[in-house]
mmCIF file with all atom_site columns, C-alpha atoms in Angstrom:
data_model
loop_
_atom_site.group_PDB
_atom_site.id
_atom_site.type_symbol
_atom_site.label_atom_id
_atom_site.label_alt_id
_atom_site.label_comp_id
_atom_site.label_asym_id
_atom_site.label_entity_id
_atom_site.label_seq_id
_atom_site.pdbx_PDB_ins_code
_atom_site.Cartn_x
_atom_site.Cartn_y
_atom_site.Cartn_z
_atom_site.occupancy
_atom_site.B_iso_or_equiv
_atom_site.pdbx_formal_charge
_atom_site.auth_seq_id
_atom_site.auth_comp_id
_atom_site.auth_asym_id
_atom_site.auth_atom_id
_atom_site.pdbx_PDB_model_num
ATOM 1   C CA . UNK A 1 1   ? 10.681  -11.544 -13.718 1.00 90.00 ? 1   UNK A CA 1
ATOM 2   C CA . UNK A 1 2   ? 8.586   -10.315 -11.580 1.00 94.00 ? 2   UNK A CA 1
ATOM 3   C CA . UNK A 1 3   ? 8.051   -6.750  -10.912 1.00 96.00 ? 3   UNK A CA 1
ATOM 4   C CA . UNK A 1 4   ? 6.137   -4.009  -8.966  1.00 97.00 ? 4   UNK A CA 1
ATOM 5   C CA . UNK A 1 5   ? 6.518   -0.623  -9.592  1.00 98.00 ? 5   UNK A CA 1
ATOM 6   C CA . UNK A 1 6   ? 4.937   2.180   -6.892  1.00 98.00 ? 6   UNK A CA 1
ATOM 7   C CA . UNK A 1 7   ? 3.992   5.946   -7.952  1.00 97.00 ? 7   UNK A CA 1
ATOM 8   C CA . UNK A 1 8   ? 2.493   8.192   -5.545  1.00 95.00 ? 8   UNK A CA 1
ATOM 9   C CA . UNK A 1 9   ? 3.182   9.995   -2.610  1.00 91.00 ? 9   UNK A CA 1
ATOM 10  C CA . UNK A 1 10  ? 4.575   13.381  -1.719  1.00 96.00 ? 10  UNK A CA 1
ATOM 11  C CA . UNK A 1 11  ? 3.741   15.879  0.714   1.00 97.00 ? 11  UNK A CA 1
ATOM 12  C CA . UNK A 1 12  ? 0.670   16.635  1.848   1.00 97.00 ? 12  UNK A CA 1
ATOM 13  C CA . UNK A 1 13  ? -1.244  18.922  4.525   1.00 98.00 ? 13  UNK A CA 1
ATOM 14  C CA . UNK A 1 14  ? -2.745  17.440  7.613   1.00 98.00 ? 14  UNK A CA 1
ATOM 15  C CA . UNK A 1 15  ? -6.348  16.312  6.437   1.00 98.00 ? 15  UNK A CA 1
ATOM 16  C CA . UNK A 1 16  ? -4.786  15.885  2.584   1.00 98.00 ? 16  UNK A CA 1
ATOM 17  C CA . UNK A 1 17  ? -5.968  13.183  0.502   1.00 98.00 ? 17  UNK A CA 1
ATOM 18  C CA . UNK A 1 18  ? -3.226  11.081  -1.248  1.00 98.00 ? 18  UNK A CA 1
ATOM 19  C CA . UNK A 1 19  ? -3.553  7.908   -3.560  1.00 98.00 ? 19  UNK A CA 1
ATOM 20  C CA . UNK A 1 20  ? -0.682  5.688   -4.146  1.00 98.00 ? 20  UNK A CA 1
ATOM 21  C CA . UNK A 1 21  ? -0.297  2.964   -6.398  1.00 98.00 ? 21  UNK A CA 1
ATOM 22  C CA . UNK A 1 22  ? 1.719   0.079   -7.649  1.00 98.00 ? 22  UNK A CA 1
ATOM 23  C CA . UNK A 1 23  ? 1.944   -1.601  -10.591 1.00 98.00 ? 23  UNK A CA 1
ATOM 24  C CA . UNK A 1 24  ? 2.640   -5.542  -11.201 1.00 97.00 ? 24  UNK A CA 1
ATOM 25  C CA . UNK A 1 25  ? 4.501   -7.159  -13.907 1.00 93.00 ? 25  UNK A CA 1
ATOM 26  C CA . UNK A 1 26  ? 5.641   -10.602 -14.431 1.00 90.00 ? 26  UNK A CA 1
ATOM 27  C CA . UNK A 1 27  ? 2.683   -12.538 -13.126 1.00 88.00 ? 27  UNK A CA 1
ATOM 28  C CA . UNK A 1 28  ? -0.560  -13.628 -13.056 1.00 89.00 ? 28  UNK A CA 1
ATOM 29  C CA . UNK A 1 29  ? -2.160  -10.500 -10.431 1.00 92.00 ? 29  UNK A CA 1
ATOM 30  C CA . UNK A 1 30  ? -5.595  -11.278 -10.391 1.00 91.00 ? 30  UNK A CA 1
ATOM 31  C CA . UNK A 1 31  ? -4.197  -14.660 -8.395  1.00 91.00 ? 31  UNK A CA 1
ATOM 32  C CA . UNK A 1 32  ? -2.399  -12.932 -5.498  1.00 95.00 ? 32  UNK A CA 1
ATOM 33  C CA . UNK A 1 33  ? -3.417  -11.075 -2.649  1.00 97.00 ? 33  UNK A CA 1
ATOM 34  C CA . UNK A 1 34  ? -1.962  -7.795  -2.132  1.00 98.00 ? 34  UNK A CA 1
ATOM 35  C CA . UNK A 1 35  ? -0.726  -5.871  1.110   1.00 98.00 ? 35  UNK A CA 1
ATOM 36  C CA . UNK A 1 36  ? 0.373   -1.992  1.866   1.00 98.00 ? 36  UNK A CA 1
ATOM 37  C CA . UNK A 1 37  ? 2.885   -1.331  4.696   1.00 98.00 ? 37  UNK A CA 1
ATOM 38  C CA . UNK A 1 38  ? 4.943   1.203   6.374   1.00 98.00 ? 38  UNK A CA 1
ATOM 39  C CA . UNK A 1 39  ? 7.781   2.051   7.966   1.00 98.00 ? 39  UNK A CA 1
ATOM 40  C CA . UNK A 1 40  ? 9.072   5.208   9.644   1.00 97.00 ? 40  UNK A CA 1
ATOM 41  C CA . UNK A 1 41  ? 12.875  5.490   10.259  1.00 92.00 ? 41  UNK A CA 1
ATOM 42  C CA . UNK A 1 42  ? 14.014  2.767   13.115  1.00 94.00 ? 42  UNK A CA 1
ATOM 43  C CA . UNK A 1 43  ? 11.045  0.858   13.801  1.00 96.00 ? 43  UNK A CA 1
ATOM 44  C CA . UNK A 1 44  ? 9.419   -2.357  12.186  1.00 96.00 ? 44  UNK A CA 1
ATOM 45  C CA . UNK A 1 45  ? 7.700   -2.117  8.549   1.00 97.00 ? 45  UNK A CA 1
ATOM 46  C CA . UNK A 1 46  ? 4.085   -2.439  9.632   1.00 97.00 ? 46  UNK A CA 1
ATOM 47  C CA . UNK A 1 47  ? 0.956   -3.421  7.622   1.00 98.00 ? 47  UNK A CA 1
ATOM 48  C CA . UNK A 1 48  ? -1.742  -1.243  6.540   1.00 98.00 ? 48  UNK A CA 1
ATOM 49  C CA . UNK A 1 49  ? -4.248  -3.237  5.339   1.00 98.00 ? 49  UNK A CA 1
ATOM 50  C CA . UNK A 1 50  ? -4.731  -6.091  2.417   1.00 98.00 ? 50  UNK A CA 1
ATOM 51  C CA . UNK A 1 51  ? -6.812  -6.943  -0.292  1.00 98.00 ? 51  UNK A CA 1
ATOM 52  C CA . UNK A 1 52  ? -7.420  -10.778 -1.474  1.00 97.00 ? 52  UNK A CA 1
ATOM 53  C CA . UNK A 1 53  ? -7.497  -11.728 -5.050  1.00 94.00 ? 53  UNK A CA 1
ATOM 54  C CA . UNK A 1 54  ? -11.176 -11.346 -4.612  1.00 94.00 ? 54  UNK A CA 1
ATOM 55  C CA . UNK A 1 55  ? -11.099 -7.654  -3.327  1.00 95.00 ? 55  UNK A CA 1
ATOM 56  C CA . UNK A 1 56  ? -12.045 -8.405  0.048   1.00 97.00 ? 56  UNK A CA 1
ATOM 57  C CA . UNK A 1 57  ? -9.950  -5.950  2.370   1.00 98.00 ? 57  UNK A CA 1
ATOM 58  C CA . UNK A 1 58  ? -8.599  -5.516  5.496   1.00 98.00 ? 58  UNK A CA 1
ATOM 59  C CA . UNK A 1 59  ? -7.406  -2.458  7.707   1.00 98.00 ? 59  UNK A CA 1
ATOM 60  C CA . UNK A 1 60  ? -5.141  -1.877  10.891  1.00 97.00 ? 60  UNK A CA 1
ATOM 61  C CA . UNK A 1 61  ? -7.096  0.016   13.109  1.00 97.00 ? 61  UNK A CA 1
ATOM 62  C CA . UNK A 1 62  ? -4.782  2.861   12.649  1.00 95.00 ? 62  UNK A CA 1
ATOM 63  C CA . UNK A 1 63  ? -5.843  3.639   9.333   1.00 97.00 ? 63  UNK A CA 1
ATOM 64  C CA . UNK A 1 64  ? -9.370  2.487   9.082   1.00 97.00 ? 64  UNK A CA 1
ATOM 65  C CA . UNK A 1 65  ? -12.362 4.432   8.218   1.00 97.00 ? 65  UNK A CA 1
ATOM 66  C CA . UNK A 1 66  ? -9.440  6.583   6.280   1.00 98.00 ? 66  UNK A CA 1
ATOM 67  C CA . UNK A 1 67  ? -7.539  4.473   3.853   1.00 98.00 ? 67  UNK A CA 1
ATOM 68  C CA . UNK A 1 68  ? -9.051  2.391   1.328   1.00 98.00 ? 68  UNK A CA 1
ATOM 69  C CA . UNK A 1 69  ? -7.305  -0.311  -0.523  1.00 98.00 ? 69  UNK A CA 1
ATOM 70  C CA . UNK A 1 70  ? -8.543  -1.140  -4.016  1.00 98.00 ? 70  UNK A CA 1
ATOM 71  C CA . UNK A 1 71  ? -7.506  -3.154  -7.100  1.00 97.00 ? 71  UNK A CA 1
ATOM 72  C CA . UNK A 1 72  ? -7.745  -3.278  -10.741 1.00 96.00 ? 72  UNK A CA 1
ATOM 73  C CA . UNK A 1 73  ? -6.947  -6.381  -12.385 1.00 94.00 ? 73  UNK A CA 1
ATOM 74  C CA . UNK A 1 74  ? -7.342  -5.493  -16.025 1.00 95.00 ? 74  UNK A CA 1
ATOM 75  C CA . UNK A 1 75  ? -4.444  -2.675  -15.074 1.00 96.00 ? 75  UNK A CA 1
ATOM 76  C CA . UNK A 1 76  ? -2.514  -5.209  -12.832 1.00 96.00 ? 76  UNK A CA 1
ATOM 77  C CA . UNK A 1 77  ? -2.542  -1.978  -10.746 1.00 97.00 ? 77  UNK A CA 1
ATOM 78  C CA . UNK A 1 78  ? -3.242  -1.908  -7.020  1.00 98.00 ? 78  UNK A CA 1
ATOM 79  C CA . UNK A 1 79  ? -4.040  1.132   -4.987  1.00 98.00 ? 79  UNK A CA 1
ATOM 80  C CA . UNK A 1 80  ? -3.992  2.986   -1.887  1.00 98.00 ? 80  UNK A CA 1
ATOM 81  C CA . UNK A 1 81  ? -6.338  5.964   -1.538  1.00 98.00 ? 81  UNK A CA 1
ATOM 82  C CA . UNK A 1 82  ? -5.361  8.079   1.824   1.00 98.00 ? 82  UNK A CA 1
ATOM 83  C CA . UNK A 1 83  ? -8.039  10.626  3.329   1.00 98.00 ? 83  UNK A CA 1
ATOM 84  C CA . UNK A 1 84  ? -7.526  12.688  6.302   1.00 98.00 ? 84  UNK A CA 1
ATOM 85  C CA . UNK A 1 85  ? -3.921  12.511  6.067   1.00 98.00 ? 85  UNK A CA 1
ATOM 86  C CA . UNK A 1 86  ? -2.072  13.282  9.779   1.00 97.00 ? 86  UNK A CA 1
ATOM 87  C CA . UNK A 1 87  ? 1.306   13.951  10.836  1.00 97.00 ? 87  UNK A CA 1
ATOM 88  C CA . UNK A 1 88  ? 1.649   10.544  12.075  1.00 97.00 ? 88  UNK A CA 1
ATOM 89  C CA . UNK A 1 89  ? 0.904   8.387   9.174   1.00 98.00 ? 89  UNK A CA 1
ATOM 90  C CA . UNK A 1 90  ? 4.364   10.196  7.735   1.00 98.00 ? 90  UNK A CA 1
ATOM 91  C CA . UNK A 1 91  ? 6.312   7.127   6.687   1.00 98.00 ? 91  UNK A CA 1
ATOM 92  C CA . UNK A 1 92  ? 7.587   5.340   3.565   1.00 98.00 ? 92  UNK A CA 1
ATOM 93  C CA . UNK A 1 93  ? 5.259   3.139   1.802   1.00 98.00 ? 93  UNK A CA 1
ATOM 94  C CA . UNK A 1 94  ? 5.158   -0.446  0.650   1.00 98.00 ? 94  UNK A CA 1
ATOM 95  C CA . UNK A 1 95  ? 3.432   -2.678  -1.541  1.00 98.00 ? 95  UNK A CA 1
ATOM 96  C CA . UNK A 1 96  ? 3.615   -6.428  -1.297  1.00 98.00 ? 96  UNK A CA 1
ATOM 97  C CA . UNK A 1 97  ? 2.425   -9.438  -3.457  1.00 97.00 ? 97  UNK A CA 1
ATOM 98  C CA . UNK A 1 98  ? 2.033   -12.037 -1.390  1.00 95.00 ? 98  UNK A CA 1
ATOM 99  C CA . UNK A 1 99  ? 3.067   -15.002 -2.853  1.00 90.00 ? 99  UNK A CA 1
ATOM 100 C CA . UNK A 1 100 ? 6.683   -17.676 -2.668  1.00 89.00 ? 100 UNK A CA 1
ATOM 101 C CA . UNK A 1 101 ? 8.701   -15.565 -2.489  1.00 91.00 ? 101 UNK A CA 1
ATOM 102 C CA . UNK A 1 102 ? 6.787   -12.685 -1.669  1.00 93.00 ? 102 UNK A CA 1
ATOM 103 C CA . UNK A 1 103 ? 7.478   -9.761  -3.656  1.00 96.00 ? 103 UNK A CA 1
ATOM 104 C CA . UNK A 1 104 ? 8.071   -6.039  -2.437  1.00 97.00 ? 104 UNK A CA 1
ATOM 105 C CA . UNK A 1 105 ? 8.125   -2.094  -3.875  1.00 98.00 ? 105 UNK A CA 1
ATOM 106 C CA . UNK A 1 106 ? 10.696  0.710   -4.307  1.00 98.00 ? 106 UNK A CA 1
ATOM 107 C CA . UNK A 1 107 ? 9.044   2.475   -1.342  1.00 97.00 ? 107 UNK A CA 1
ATOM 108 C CA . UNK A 1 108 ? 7.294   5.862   -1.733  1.00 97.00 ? 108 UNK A CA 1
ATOM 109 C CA . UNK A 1 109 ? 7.715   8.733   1.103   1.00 98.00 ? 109 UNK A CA 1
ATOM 110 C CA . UNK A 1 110 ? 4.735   10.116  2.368   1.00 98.00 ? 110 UNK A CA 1
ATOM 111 C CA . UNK A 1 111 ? 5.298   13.297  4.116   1.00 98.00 ? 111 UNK A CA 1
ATOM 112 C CA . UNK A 1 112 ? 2.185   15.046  6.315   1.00 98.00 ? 112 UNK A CA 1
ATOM 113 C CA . UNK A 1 113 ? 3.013   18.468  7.657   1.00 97.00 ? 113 UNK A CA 1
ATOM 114 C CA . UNK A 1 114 ? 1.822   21.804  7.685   1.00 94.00 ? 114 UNK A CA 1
#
């Protein structure tokens, strides 16, 4: 069965750092790319960014130049690292495998505010 298990998050300051992470269980992870979304109450779960199998990633242009995405395949682990937090990237976050079916996180609140 698979499985993917985030940690992470909190509240943070405007400028904070956070890293999040999720864990995968149940499959073969070095053979699936990985995404990060978020969501924000009433509006559409939107992607971050992605990383491929290979670690090859991929931004929104929201977050880019201040998010990193990164992967460790030994730990079946992949992460989010989140510099110069702002108010507006306040949201719950998401990790997905892709793969059929695609496979989602708990969700982990991020809160930025002063």
């Amino acid at each position: 069965q698979v499985s993917l298990v985030q940690s992470g998050g909190g509240l943070v300051q405007p400028g904070g750092s956070l890293r999040l992470s999720c864990v995968v269980s149940g499959t073969i992870f070095s053979d699936h790319p990985m995404g990060w979304y978020r969501q924000v109450p009433g509006k559409r779960r939107d992607l971050v960014g992605t990383i491929t199998s290979k670690g090859r990633t991929s931004y929104s242009d929201d977050v880019k130049g201040r998010f990193t995405i990164s992967r460790d395949n030994a730990k079946n682990t992949v992460f989010l690292q989140m510099d110069s937090l702002e108010p507006e990237d306040t949201a719950v976050y998401y990790c997905k495998m892709f793969a059929e079916p695609e496979y989602w996180g708990q969700g982990t609140q991020v809160t930025v505010s002063s």
